[in-house]
Each structure stands twice: as C-alpha cells, then as structure tokens.
Tab-separated table of C-alpha atoms in Angstrom:
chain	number	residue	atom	x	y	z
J	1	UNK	CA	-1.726	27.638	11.511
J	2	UNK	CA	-3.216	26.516	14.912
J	3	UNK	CA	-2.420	23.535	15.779
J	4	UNK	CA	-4.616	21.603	18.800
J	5	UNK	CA	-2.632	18.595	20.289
J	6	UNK	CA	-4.508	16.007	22.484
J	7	UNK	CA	-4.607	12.786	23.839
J	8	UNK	CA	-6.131	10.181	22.805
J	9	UNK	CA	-8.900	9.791	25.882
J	10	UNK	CA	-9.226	13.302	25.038
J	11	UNK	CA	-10.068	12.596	21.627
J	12	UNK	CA	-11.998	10.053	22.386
J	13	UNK	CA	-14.344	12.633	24.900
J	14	UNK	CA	-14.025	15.273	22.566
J	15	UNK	CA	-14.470	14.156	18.967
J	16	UNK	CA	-16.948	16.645	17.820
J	17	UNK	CA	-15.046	19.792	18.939
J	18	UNK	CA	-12.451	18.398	17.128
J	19	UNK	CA	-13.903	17.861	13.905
J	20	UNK	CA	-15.345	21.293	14.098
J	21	UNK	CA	-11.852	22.613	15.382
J	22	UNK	CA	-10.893	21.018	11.832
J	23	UNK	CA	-13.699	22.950	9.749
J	24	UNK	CA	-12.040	26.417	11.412
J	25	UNK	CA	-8.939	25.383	9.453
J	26	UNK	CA	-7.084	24.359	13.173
J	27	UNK	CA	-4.608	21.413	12.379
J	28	UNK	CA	-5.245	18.288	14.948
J	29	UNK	CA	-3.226	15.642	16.232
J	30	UNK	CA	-3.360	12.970	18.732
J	31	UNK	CA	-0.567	11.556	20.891
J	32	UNK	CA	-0.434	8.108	22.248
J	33	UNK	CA	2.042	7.323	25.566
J	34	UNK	CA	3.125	11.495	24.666
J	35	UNK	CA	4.073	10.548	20.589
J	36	UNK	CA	2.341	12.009	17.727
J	37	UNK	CA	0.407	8.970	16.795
J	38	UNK	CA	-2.477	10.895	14.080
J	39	UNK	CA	-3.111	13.856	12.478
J	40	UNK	CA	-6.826	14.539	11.560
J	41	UNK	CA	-7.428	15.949	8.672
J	42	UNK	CA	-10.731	16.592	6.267
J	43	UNK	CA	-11.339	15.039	3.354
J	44	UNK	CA	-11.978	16.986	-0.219
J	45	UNK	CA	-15.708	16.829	-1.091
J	46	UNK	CA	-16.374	13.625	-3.510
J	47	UNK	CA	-18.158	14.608	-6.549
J	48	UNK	CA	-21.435	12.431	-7.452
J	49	UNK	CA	-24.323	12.606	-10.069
J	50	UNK	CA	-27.550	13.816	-9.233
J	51	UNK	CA	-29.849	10.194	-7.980
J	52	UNK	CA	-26.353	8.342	-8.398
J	53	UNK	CA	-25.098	8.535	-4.609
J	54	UNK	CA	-22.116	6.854	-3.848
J	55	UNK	CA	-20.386	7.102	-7.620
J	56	UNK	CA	-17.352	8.975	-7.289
J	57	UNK	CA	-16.219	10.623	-10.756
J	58	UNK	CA	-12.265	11.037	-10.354
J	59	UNK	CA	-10.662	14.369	-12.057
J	60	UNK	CA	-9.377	12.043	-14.812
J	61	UNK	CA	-11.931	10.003	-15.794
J	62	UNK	CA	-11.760	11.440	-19.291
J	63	UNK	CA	-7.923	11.087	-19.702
J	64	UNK	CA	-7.301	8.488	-22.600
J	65	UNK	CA	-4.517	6.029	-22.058
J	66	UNK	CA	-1.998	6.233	-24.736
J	67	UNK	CA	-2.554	2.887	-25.608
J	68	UNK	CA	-6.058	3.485	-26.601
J	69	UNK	CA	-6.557	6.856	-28.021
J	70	UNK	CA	-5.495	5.275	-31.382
J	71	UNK	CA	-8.083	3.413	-33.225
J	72	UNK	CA	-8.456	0.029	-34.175
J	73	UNK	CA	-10.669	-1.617	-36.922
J	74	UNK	CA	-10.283	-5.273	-36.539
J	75	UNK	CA	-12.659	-5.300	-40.245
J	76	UNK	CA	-12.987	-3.401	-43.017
J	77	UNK	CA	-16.734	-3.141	-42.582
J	78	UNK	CA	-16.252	-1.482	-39.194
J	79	UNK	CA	-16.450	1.885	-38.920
J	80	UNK	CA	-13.227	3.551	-36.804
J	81	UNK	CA	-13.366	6.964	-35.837
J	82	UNK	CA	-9.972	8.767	-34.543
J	83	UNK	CA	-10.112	10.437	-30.929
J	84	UNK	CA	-10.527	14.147	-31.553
C-alpha cells in the first residue's frame, strides 16, 4: 500500500489532494512536531431510504434481542404471534 506522510501545514494547504490521494486507495497520515498524530481514512457509504436523507439503517436493524423474540400476551384476549 502507498502510504503519503505529511505535515500538518501541509495538510492543511493540501486537503483536497489528500482526500483524493485517499479515493486511489493511498493510506494518509499526518505528523505533528515529526509524530504520527492522524491517519485519514474514508468512511463506508451510509445507507438511507429514498426522500428519508439523513436515516442511517445499521446492518442489524432486524436482529431480535433474545429477550424479545419470545412473545408475550399480557391477556387472554390478545392475540400473540411467535417470531418466525
């Protein structure tokens, strides 16, 4: 992997090279006083719904707890149906 080291004035002058060094896959970090002090890195794409900008839908939003995947009737009138 390339790696691109800089400082952090250069960073600072150089920000958008930088993020597109990132989008070639490069690996990017900035020293402070000559010390790693951050590594750049991209973020994974969020997932949204169509008009619903800004929801974020996590991978395991459909995972039940095991606390409630059994069902509960608190009355005999209601109607429980078991997780499939």
């Amino acid at each position: 992997m390339v790696r691109t080291i800089v400082s952090v004035r250069e960073a600072k002058t150089q920000l958008s090279k930088l993020l597109a060094k990132l989008d070639e896959g490069e690996q990017v970090i900035i020293k402070r006083r000559g010390k790693t002090a951050v590594q750049l890195a991209l973020l994974e794409p969020q997932r949204s719904i169509g008009w619903a900008q800004g929801v974020v839908i996590h991978d395991d939003f459909d995972v039940l707890d095991a606390d409630i995947a059994e069902p509960r009737c608190s009355t005999p009138q209601t109607r429980c149906y078991a997780p499939a």
